[in-house]
Amino acid sequence: MLHQKIRKEIAGLDLAVFMPALVLTLVLAVVFSFWPEGSGELLDKAHAFTTNELGWFFLLATVGAMSFCLYLAMSRYGKVVLGDRDTRPEFSTLTWLGMTFTSGTGGSLLYLSAAEWIWIMQSPPFGAEPGSAEAARWASAFGMFHWGPSAWAWYIACAVPIGYAMYVRKQRNLKLSELTRPVLGRWADGLIGHAINFLYMFGIIGGVMTSIALGTPLISSTFAYAFGMEAGNPVLDIFVIFLWTFIPMMALILGLQKGVARLSNFNVRLDIALLAGVLVCGPLSFTLNQSVDGLGLMLQNFVYMSLATDVIRDTGFPQAWTIFYFSWWVVYALPYGLFIAKISRGRTIRGVVFAGLVAGSLGCMVFYMVFPAFGIHLQTTGQLDLIAVMNDAGRGEVVRVMLEQLPAAGLFIVVFGLVALLSYVSGQCAVGYSLASATQKTLLPEQEASRYNASFWLVLVGMVSMALYFLNPESLTPLQTISILTGFPLCFVIAIVGRSFMLMLDQDLFNESAVRDIGGRKYLTPATVGVKSPGNGPTTQTDLG
């Protein structure tokens, strides 16, 4: 019986997508483990070229992604519903917003919001003096900017087209190449299509493995503090990676409703409790004033911050921060976008856009209001030299020392570590689901991705991450770099996905297949559903290429 079940699962895999990503990931992991310095130097040169010579491209592409999202929301397309007339949202609005937020952030949001301002204060943008009050203001503003609408625009620019293909066009699989068929036509079945699928898979696998390996010591250090153990304990590190793998695996086995949604709701409640605790127990008045000041500085300079290359002053700040972030968001855009699309059945396009650009952005920005303001207050009042702590001991120690200034410090440190773990785990659910969805031959709109397939990817990522972390931690840097490098070609892939979506949408609206109900919501019933596509069985769109 078990043997038959395994054979059935394997038969359901699209091995043309599954195997190349699996094999190359393992091969590169071995290469980077035994040749980290040489491969790192080579990839660093490629990354420097991408951020310096092509930085302008990522800035313009991000502005384009945001403009695309705003156009969808504000135009006639905004009323289109991702689903048919009988479709109702699968999740309550609050749960849906929470799942959207937790799937697109991860534990990095906590640690970077607590420590990033220190790096920026030491090397501030636009000619500000390091360590000055002006540097502190920019440090507060840039955190909100990097995790704000610009980041979420990439996720939503992918989520809406995928949701439309899934719930309106009833696409029978979620291979990325299939989403490009209206533009690429038969090329989607050839080498170009395979390359697109591989870029998607490899980019996210490499990114997630480095996140696990780099985030593990930060989380385990909070547990070591709680249990009176030494930091860097390998047993604790293994335990954290086990939780990082096991919890999302169990959540996906239970399903989106019973597993992932409940995990997300619990995560959001802990987020709110942690933020409220730090806000109330910390310098409340200063935090509120500094948050408003940073928000105002960001809004006043939003366009400039979005397009600045600072090439004449040659500070390197936009390249080290903004362009790096934007390329990183591109790598995560398609898998997170796929997950957001999956949970957005029955929502309008306008609703999905505002869920990301408004709710998701505000959720991230609140973290970048509370934690940097608390740290800046400690630094500027002379209570604590967190810059020295960062330079001497790293960001993990910064978080611990900062939280020790609060009453019930031990509780805050433990809660912080728990929230970070749950945040990483919630993001891992989205990754596991997306990897499984993209490697299945068939996945109908009402179906969930194979639990065995999702579990396989989660276990693989966890085991390889743990092996790299213990064998040679230096191997993580080239792996992270090469995953970021996939952001450049993925920009073009996302553009093709967006163009394919607009072709489908315009075709459906031109055929007057929209039905408007009392609330003004448009339900589309395309006549093209179920049309055969070359080499892939029934699909959902005609060949417009």
Coordinates of C-alpha atoms in Angstrom, one line a residue:
M1 CA 0.0 0.0 0.0
L2 CA 2.8 2.4 1.0
H3 CA 4.7 1.4 -2.1
Q4 CA 1.7 2.2 -4.3
K5 CA 1.3 5.5 -2.6
I6 CA 4.9 6.5 -3.3
R7 CA 4.6 5.4 -6.9
K8 CA 1.5 7.5 -7.3
E9 CA 3.2 10.6 -5.8
I10 CA 6.2 10.2 -8.1
A11 CA 3.9 9.8 -11.1
G12 CA 2.3 13.1 -10.2
L13 CA 5.6 14.9 -10.3
D14 CA 6.8 16.9 -13.2
L15 CA 10.3 15.5 -13.3
A16 CA 11.4 18.1 -15.9
V17 CA 10.9 20.7 -13.2
F18 CA 11.7 18.6 -10.2
M19 CA 15.0 17.0 -11.1
P20 CA 17.1 19.8 -12.5
A21 CA 16.5 22.0 -9.5
L22 CA 17.2 19.2 -7.1
V23 CA 20.4 18.0 -8.8
L24 CA 22.0 21.4 -9.3
T25 CA 21.1 22.5 -5.8
L26 CA 22.9 19.5 -4.3
V27 CA 25.9 19.9 -6.7
L28 CA 26.3 23.6 -5.9
A29 CA 26.0 22.9 -2.2
V30 CA 28.9 20.4 -2.4
V31 CA 31.0 22.7 -4.6
F32 CA 30.4 25.7 -2.2
S33 CA 31.2 23.5 0.8
F34 CA 34.7 22.5 -0.5
W35 CA 35.5 25.7 -2.5
P36 CA 33.8 28.5 -0.6
E37 CA 36.4 31.2 -1.0
G38 CA 37.1 30.8 -4.7
S39 CA 33.4 30.5 -5.7
G40 CA 32.6 33.3 -3.4
E41 CA 35.1 35.7 -5.0
L42 CA 33.8 34.8 -8.5
L43 CA 30.2 35.3 -7.5
D44 CA 30.9 38.5 -5.6
K45 CA 32.3 39.9 -8.8
A46 CA 29.1 39.0 -10.7
H47 CA 27.0 40.4 -7.8
A48 CA 29.0 43.6 -7.8
F49 CA 28.4 44.0 -11.6
T50 CA 24.7 43.4 -11.1
T51 CA 24.2 45.9 -8.3
N52 CA 26.6 48.6 -9.7
E53 CA 26.3 48.3 -13.4
L54 CA 22.7 47.2 -13.5
G55 CA 21.4 48.9 -10.3
W56 CA 19.4 51.4 -12.4
F57 CA 17.5 48.4 -13.9
F58 CA 16.4 47.1 -10.6
L59 CA 15.3 50.5 -9.5
L60 CA 13.2 51.1 -12.6
A61 CA 11.8 47.6 -12.6
T62 CA 10.6 48.0 -9.0
V63 CA 8.9 51.3 -9.9
G64 CA 7.4 49.5 -12.8
A65 CA 6.1 46.7 -10.6
M66 CA 4.5 49.2 -8.2
S67 CA 3.0 51.2 -11.1
F68 CA 1.5 47.9 -12.5
C69 CA -0.1 47.1 -9.2
L70 CA -1.6 50.6 -8.8
Y71 CA -2.9 50.5 -12.3
L72 CA -4.6 47.2 -11.7
A73 CA -6.2 48.5 -8.5
M74 CA -7.4 51.9 -9.8
S75 CA -8.5 50.8 -13.3
R76 CA -11.6 48.8 -14.3
Y77 CA -9.6 45.6 -13.7
G78 CA -9.7 46.2 -10.0
K79 CA -13.3 45.0 -9.7
V80 CA -12.5 41.6 -11.3
V81 CA -12.9 38.7 -8.8
L82 CA -10.5 35.9 -8.6
G83 CA -13.1 33.2 -8.9
D84 CA -16.5 32.5 -10.4
R85 CA -19.9 33.9 -9.3
D86 CA -20.4 31.2 -6.6
T87 CA -17.0 31.7 -5.1
R88 CA -16.7 33.1 -1.6
P89 CA -13.4 33.9 0.2
E90 CA -12.0 30.8 1.8
F91 CA -10.6 32.8 4.8
S92 CA -12.0 35.6 6.9
T93 CA -10.5 39.0 6.0
L94 CA -8.4 39.2 9.2
T95 CA -7.0 35.7 8.7
W96 CA -6.4 36.4 5.0
L97 CA -4.5 39.6 5.8
G98 CA -2.5 37.8 8.5
M99 CA -1.6 34.9 6.2
T100 CA -0.6 37.4 3.5
F101 CA 1.6 39.3 5.9
T102 CA 3.3 36.3 7.6
S103 CA 4.0 34.5 4.2
G104 CA 5.9 37.5 2.9
T105 CA 8.1 38.5 5.8
G106 CA 9.8 35.8 7.8
G107 CA 12.0 36.2 10.9
S108 CA 14.5 38.5 9.1
L109 CA 12.0 41.3 9.6
L110 CA 12.5 41.1 13.4
Y111 CA 16.2 40.9 13.4
L112 CA 16.8 43.5 10.7
S113 CA 14.4 45.9 12.2
A114 CA 16.3 45.7 15.5
A115 CA 19.8 45.9 14.0
E116 CA 19.7 47.4 10.5
W117 CA 19.6 51.0 11.7
I118 CA 23.0 50.6 13.3
W119 CA 24.6 49.7 10.0
I120 CA 22.9 52.6 8.2
M121 CA 23.9 55.0 11.0
Q122 CA 27.5 54.0 10.5
S123 CA 27.4 54.3 6.7
P124 CA 24.5 56.7 6.0
P125 CA 23.2 57.8 2.6
F126 CA 23.3 61.1 0.8
G127 CA 26.4 62.6 2.5
A128 CA 25.1 62.5 6.1
E129 CA 27.7 62.3 8.7
P130 CA 28.1 58.8 10.3
G131 CA 26.6 58.6 13.8
S132 CA 24.9 61.9 13.5
A133 CA 21.2 62.8 14.2
E134 CA 20.6 63.0 10.4
A135 CA 22.1 59.6 10.0
A136 CA 19.7 58.3 12.6
R137 CA 16.7 59.8 10.8
W138 CA 17.7 58.2 7.5
A139 CA 18.2 54.9 9.3
S140 CA 14.7 55.0 10.6
A141 CA 13.2 56.1 7.2
F142 CA 15.1 53.6 5.0
G143 CA 14.0 50.5 7.0
M144 CA 10.3 51.5 6.4
F145 CA 11.1 52.2 2.7
H146 CA 12.9 48.9 2.0
W147 CA 10.1 46.8 3.6
G148 CA 7.3 49.0 2.4
P149 CA 5.2 49.2 -0.9
S150 CA 8.2 48.7 -3.1
A151 CA 8.9 45.2 -1.7
W152 CA 5.2 44.2 -1.6
A153 CA 4.7 45.4 -5.2
W154 CA 6.8 42.5 -6.4
Y155 CA 4.8 39.9 -4.5
I156 CA 1.4 41.3 -5.7
A157 CA 2.6 41.8 -9.3
C158 CA 3.0 38.0 -9.3
A159 CA 0.0 37.1 -7.0
V160 CA -2.7 38.7 -9.2
P161 CA -1.7 37.0 -12.5
I162 CA -1.3 33.6 -10.8
G163 CA -4.6 34.0 -9.0
Y164 CA -6.3 34.9 -12.2
A165 CA -4.8 31.9 -14.0
M166 CA -5.8 29.6 -11.1
Y167 CA -9.3 30.7 -10.3
V168 CA -10.6 32.4 -13.4
R169 CA -8.9 30.5 -16.2
K170 CA -8.9 27.3 -14.2
Q171 CA -5.3 26.5 -15.1
R172 CA -4.6 22.8 -14.4
N173 CA -1.0 23.3 -13.1
L174 CA 1.1 26.0 -11.6
K175 CA 4.3 25.6 -13.5
L176 CA 5.8 29.0 -14.1
S177 CA 6.3 28.4 -17.8
E178 CA 2.6 27.7 -18.2
L179 CA 1.8 31.2 -16.9
T180 CA 3.9 32.7 -19.8
R181 CA 2.1 30.7 -22.6
P182 CA 0.0 33.6 -23.9
V183 CA 3.2 35.5 -24.7
L184 CA 5.7 32.7 -25.4
G185 CA 3.2 30.3 -27.1
R186 CA 4.9 27.0 -28.0
W187 CA 8.2 28.3 -26.6
A188 CA 6.8 27.7 -23.2
D189 CA 7.2 23.9 -23.8
G190 CA 10.8 24.2 -25.0
L191 CA 14.1 25.2 -23.6
I192 CA 13.0 28.7 -22.6
G193 CA 10.1 27.3 -20.6
H194 CA 12.4 24.8 -18.8
A195 CA 14.9 27.6 -18.1
I196 CA 12.1 29.7 -16.6
N197 CA 10.9 26.9 -14.3
F198 CA 14.5 26.2 -13.2
L199 CA 15.2 29.8 -12.4
Y200 CA 12.1 29.9 -10.2
M201 CA 13.0 26.7 -8.4
F202 CA 16.7 27.3 -7.8
G203 CA 16.4 31.0 -6.8
I204 CA 14.0 30.2 -4.0
I205 CA 15.7 27.0 -2.8
G206 CA 19.1 28.8 -2.5
G207 CA 17.5 31.8 -0.8
V208 CA 15.6 29.7 1.7
M209 CA 18.6 27.5 2.6
T210 CA 20.7 30.5 3.4
S211 CA 17.9 32.0 5.4
I212 CA 17.7 28.9 7.5
A213 CA 21.4 28.6 8.1
L214 CA 21.9 32.3 8.8
G215 CA 18.8 32.6 11.0
T216 CA 19.4 29.5 13.1
P217 CA 22.2 30.8 15.4
L218 CA 20.2 34.0 16.1
I219 CA 17.2 32.0 17.2
S220 CA 19.2 29.4 19.1
S221 CA 21.0 32.2 21.0
T222 CA 17.7 33.4 22.5
F223 CA 16.9 29.8 23.6
A224 CA 20.4 29.5 25.1
Y225 CA 19.8 32.6 27.1
A226 CA 16.4 31.3 28.3
F227 CA 17.7 28.0 29.4
G228 CA 21.1 29.2 30.8
M229 CA 23.1 27.4 28.1
E230 CA 26.1 28.6 26.2
A231 CA 25.5 30.3 22.8
G232 CA 26.6 28.4 19.8
N233 CA 25.5 25.1 21.3
P234 CA 25.2 22.7 18.3
V235 CA 22.4 20.7 19.9
L236 CA 20.3 23.8 20.1
D237 CA 21.1 24.7 16.5
I238 CA 20.0 21.2 15.3
F239 CA 16.8 21.6 17.4
V240 CA 16.0 24.9 15.8
I241 CA 16.5 23.6 12.3
F242 CA 14.4 20.6 13.2
L243 CA 11.6 22.9 14.4
W244 CA 12.1 25.1 11.3
T245 CA 11.4 22.0 9.2
F246 CA 8.9 20.0 11.3
I247 CA 6.4 22.8 12.2
P248 CA 5.7 24.0 8.6
M249 CA 5.6 20.3 7.4
M250 CA 2.9 19.5 10.0
A251 CA 1.1 22.7 9.2
L252 CA 0.9 21.8 5.5
I253 CA -0.1 18.3 6.3
L254 CA -3.0 19.6 8.3
G255 CA -3.9 21.9 5.3
L256 CA -4.2 25.6 4.7
Q257 CA -7.3 26.0 6.9
K258 CA -6.5 23.8 9.9
G259 CA -2.7 24.2 9.8
V260 CA -1.3 27.3 8.1
A261 CA -4.1 29.6 8.9
R262 CA -4.0 28.8 12.7
L263 CA -0.2 29.1 12.7
S264 CA -0.5 32.5 11.0
N265 CA -3.1 33.8 13.4
F266 CA -1.0 32.8 16.4
N267 CA 2.1 34.4 14.8
V268 CA 0.2 37.7 14.3
R269 CA -1.1 37.7 17.9
L270 CA 2.5 37.3 19.2
D271 CA 3.7 40.0 16.8
I272 CA 1.2 42.4 18.2
A273 CA 2.0 41.4 21.8
L274 CA 5.7 41.8 21.3
L275 CA 5.4 45.2 19.6
A276 CA 2.9 46.5 22.2
G277 CA 5.2 45.3 25.0
V278 CA 8.3 47.0 23.6
L279 CA 6.3 50.2 22.8
V280 CA 4.7 50.5 26.3
C281 CA 7.7 49.4 28.3
G282 CA 10.2 51.4 26.2
P283 CA 10.4 55.1 25.6
L284 CA 6.8 55.5 24.4
S285 CA 6.8 59.2 23.6
F286 CA 10.2 59.1 21.8
T287 CA 9.1 56.1 19.8
L288 CA 5.9 57.6 18.6
N289 CA 7.6 60.9 17.7
Q290 CA 10.5 59.3 15.9
S291 CA 8.2 56.9 14.1
V292 CA 6.2 59.8 12.7
D293 CA 9.4 61.7 11.8
G294 CA 10.8 58.7 10.0
L295 CA 7.6 58.1 8.1
G296 CA 7.4 61.7 7.1
L297 CA 11.0 61.7 5.9
M298 CA 10.3 58.5 3.8
L299 CA 7.1 59.9 2.3
Q300 CA 8.8 63.2 1.4
N301 CA 11.7 61.5 -0.3
F302 CA 9.9 58.3 -1.6
V303 CA 10.5 59.0 -5.3
Y304 CA 14.2 60.0 -4.7
M305 CA 14.8 56.9 -2.5
S306 CA 13.2 54.7 -5.2
L307 CA 15.5 56.0 -8.0
A308 CA 18.7 57.1 -6.2
T309 CA 22.0 55.6 -7.4
D310 CA 24.3 58.2 -5.8
V311 CA 26.7 57.5 -8.6
I312 CA 28.5 60.9 -8.3
R313 CA 29.1 60.8 -4.6
D314 CA 29.9 57.1 -5.0
T315 CA 28.8 56.2 -1.4
G316 CA 27.7 52.8 -2.5
F317 CA 24.7 53.0 -0.2
P318 CA 21.9 52.4 -2.8
Q319 CA 23.9 49.4 -4.2
A320 CA 24.6 47.9 -0.7
W321 CA 21.0 48.4 0.5
T322 CA 18.2 49.4 -1.8
I323 CA 19.3 47.5 -4.9
F324 CA 20.3 44.5 -2.9
Y325 CA 16.8 44.5 -1.2
F326 CA 15.0 44.9 -4.5
S327 CA 16.9 42.0 -6.2
W328 CA 16.1 39.9 -3.1
W329 CA 12.4 40.7 -3.3
V330 CA 12.4 39.6 -7.0
V331 CA 13.7 36.2 -6.0
Y332 CA 11.0 35.7 -3.5
A333 CA 8.2 37.3 -5.5
L334 CA 7.0 34.3 -7.5
P335 CA 6.8 31.7 -4.7
Y336 CA 5.3 34.2 -2.2
G337 CA 3.0 35.5 -4.9
L338 CA 1.9 32.0 -5.7
F339 CA 1.0 31.4 -2.0
I340 CA -0.8 34.7 -1.7
A341 CA -2.8 33.9 -4.9
K342 CA -3.8 30.5 -3.5
I343 CA -5.3 32.1 -0.3
S344 CA -7.0 34.9 -2.2
R345 CA -9.8 33.0 -3.9
G346 CA -12.9 35.1 -4.1
R347 CA -11.1 38.4 -3.5
T348 CA -11.0 41.2 -6.0
I349 CA -7.9 42.3 -7.8
R350 CA -8.1 45.6 -6.0
G351 CA -8.4 43.8 -2.7
V352 CA -5.3 41.7 -3.3
V353 CA -3.3 44.8 -4.3
F354 CA -4.3 46.8 -1.2
A355 CA -3.7 43.7 1.0
G356 CA -0.1 43.8 0.0
L357 CA 0.7 47.4 -0.7
V358 CA -1.2 48.7 2.3
A359 CA -1.7 46.0 5.0
G360 CA 1.5 44.1 4.3
S361 CA 3.6 47.3 4.1
L362 CA 2.1 48.8 7.3
G363 CA 2.8 45.6 9.2
C364 CA 6.4 45.7 8.2
M365 CA 6.8 49.4 8.8
V366 CA 5.4 49.1 12.3
F367 CA 8.4 46.8 13.2
Y368 CA 10.7 49.4 11.6
M369 CA 9.1 52.1 13.7
V370 CA 9.2 50.4 17.2
F371 CA 12.6 48.6 17.2
P372 CA 14.8 51.2 15.6
A373 CA 13.3 54.0 17.7
F374 CA 14.0 52.0 20.9
G375 CA 17.6 51.4 19.8
I376 CA 18.2 54.9 18.6
H377 CA 16.9 56.3 21.9
L378 CA 19.3 54.0 23.8
Q379 CA 22.2 55.1 21.6
T380 CA 21.6 58.8 21.4
T381 CA 20.9 59.2 25.1
G382 CA 24.1 57.4 26.0
Q383 CA 22.4 54.6 27.9
L384 CA 23.9 52.0 25.7
D385 CA 26.5 51.9 22.9
L386 CA 24.8 49.5 20.5
I387 CA 27.1 50.5 17.7
A388 CA 30.0 49.1 19.7
V389 CA 28.1 46.0 20.6
M390 CA 27.3 45.4 16.9
N391 CA 30.9 45.8 15.8
D392 CA 32.2 43.6 18.6
A393 CA 29.6 40.9 18.9
G394 CA 27.2 41.0 15.9
R395 CA 23.5 41.5 15.5
G396 CA 22.4 38.6 17.7
E397 CA 24.0 40.2 20.7
V398 CA 22.6 43.6 19.8
V399 CA 19.1 42.2 20.1
R400 CA 19.8 40.6 23.5
V401 CA 21.5 43.6 25.0
M402 CA 18.7 45.9 23.7
L403 CA 15.9 43.8 25.1
E404 CA 17.8 43.5 28.4
Q405 CA 17.0 47.2 29.0
L406 CA 13.3 46.4 29.3
P407 CA 11.5 45.2 32.5
A408 CA 11.0 41.4 32.5
A409 CA 13.9 41.2 30.0
G410 CA 14.1 37.4 30.0
L411 CA 10.5 37.2 28.9
F412 CA 11.0 39.7 26.1
I413 CA 14.1 37.8 24.8
V414 CA 12.3 34.5 24.8
V415 CA 9.2 35.9 23.1
F416 CA 11.4 37.6 20.6
G417 CA 13.1 34.3 19.7
L418 CA 9.7 32.5 19.6
V419 CA 8.2 35.2 17.3
A420 CA 11.3 35.0 15.0
L421 CA 11.0 31.3 14.8
L422 CA 7.3 31.4 14.1
S423 CA 7.8 34.1 11.5
Y424 CA 10.4 32.0 9.7
V425 CA 8.2 29.0 9.9
S426 CA 5.2 30.8 8.4
G427 CA 7.3 32.0 5.5
Q428 CA 8.6 28.4 5.2
C429 CA 5.0 27.2 4.8
A430 CA 4.6 29.5 1.8
V431 CA 7.9 28.2 0.3
G432 CA 7.2 24.6 0.8
Y433 CA 3.7 25.0 -0.7
S434 CA 5.0 26.9 -3.7
L435 CA 7.8 24.4 -4.5
A436 CA 5.4 21.5 -4.3
S437 CA 2.8 23.4 -6.5
A438 CA 5.4 24.2 -9.2
T439 CA 6.6 20.6 -9.5
Q440 CA 3.2 18.8 -9.9
K441 CA 1.9 17.8 -13.3
T442 CA -1.7 18.7 -12.3
L443 CA -3.0 21.0 -9.6
L444 CA -6.6 22.0 -9.9
P445 CA -7.9 25.3 -8.3
E446 CA -9.7 23.4 -5.6
Q447 CA -6.8 21.1 -4.8
E448 CA -3.9 21.7 -2.4
A449 CA -0.4 20.8 -3.3
S450 CA 0.8 17.3 -2.4
R451 CA 1.7 17.1 1.3
Y452 CA 4.4 14.5 0.5
N453 CA 5.9 16.7 -2.2
A454 CA 5.9 19.8 0.1
S455 CA 7.4 17.7 3.0
F456 CA 10.1 16.5 0.7
W457 CA 11.2 20.0 -0.2
L458 CA 11.1 21.2 3.4
V459 CA 13.2 18.2 4.6
L460 CA 15.7 18.6 1.8
V461 CA 16.1 22.3 2.5
G462 CA 16.5 21.7 6.2
M463 CA 19.0 18.9 5.9
V464 CA 21.2 20.6 3.3
S465 CA 21.1 23.9 5.3
M466 CA 22.2 22.0 8.4
A467 CA 25.0 20.2 6.5
L468 CA 26.3 23.5 5.1
Y469 CA 26.0 25.2 8.4
F470 CA 28.1 22.6 10.3
L471 CA 30.5 21.6 7.5
N472 CA 31.5 25.0 6.3
P473 CA 29.4 28.1 7.2
E474 CA 31.4 30.1 4.6
S475 CA 29.7 28.2 1.9
L476 CA 26.4 30.0 2.7
T477 CA 27.7 33.3 1.2
P478 CA 28.2 32.1 -2.4
L479 CA 24.9 30.2 -2.2
Q480 CA 23.0 33.3 -1.1
T481 CA 24.8 35.4 -3.8
I482 CA 24.0 33.0 -6.7
S483 CA 20.3 32.9 -5.6
I484 CA 20.2 36.7 -5.6
L485 CA 21.8 36.8 -9.1
T486 CA 18.7 35.0 -10.4
G487 CA 16.8 38.1 -9.7
F488 CA 18.0 39.8 -12.9
P489 CA 16.5 37.2 -15.3
L490 CA 13.5 36.7 -13.1
C491 CA 12.6 40.4 -13.7
F492 CA 12.0 39.5 -17.3
V493 CA 10.1 36.4 -16.4
I494 CA 7.8 38.4 -14.1
A495 CA 7.3 40.9 -16.9
I496 CA 6.2 38.1 -19.3
V497 CA 3.9 36.7 -16.7
G498 CA 2.3 40.2 -16.2
R499 CA 2.0 40.7 -20.0
S500 CA 0.4 37.2 -20.4
F501 CA -2.1 38.1 -17.6
M502 CA -3.1 41.3 -19.3
L503 CA -3.6 39.5 -22.6
M504 CA -5.9 37.0 -20.9
L505 CA -7.7 39.7 -19.0
D506 CA -8.3 41.9 -22.0
Q507 CA -9.4 39.0 -24.1
D508 CA -12.0 38.0 -21.5
L509 CA -13.3 41.5 -21.0
F510 CA -13.5 42.1 -24.8
N511 CA -15.6 39.0 -25.1
E512 CA -18.1 40.6 -22.7
S513 CA -18.0 37.6 -20.4
A514 CA -18.1 39.8 -17.3
V515 CA -21.1 39.7 -15.1
R516 CA -21.6 42.6 -12.7
D517 CA -23.4 42.0 -9.4
I518 CA -24.9 44.5 -7.1
G519 CA -21.6 45.3 -5.5
G520 CA -20.0 46.1 -8.8
R521 CA -17.7 43.0 -8.7
K522 CA -16.9 41.5 -12.0
Y523 CA -17.0 37.8 -12.4
L524 CA -15.4 36.4 -15.6
T525 CA -16.2 33.1 -17.3
P526 CA -13.8 32.8 -20.2
A527 CA -14.8 30.7 -23.1
T528 CA -11.2 29.5 -23.4
V529 CA -11.3 27.3 -20.3
G530 CA -10.2 23.7 -21.0
V531 CA -8.5 24.4 -24.4
K532 CA -5.7 22.0 -25.2
S533 CA -2.2 23.2 -25.0
P534 CA 0.8 21.6 -26.8
G535 CA 2.4 18.9 -24.6
N536 CA 0.8 19.8 -21.4
G537 CA -2.7 18.4 -21.6
P538 CA -5.8 20.6 -20.8
T539 CA -4.9 24.1 -19.9
T540 CA -6.7 27.3 -19.5
Q541 CA -5.8 29.7 -22.3
T542 CA -5.5 29.8 -26.0
D543 CA -2.1 30.3 -27.6
L544 CA -1.9 34.1 -28.1
G545 CA 1.8 34.0 -28.9

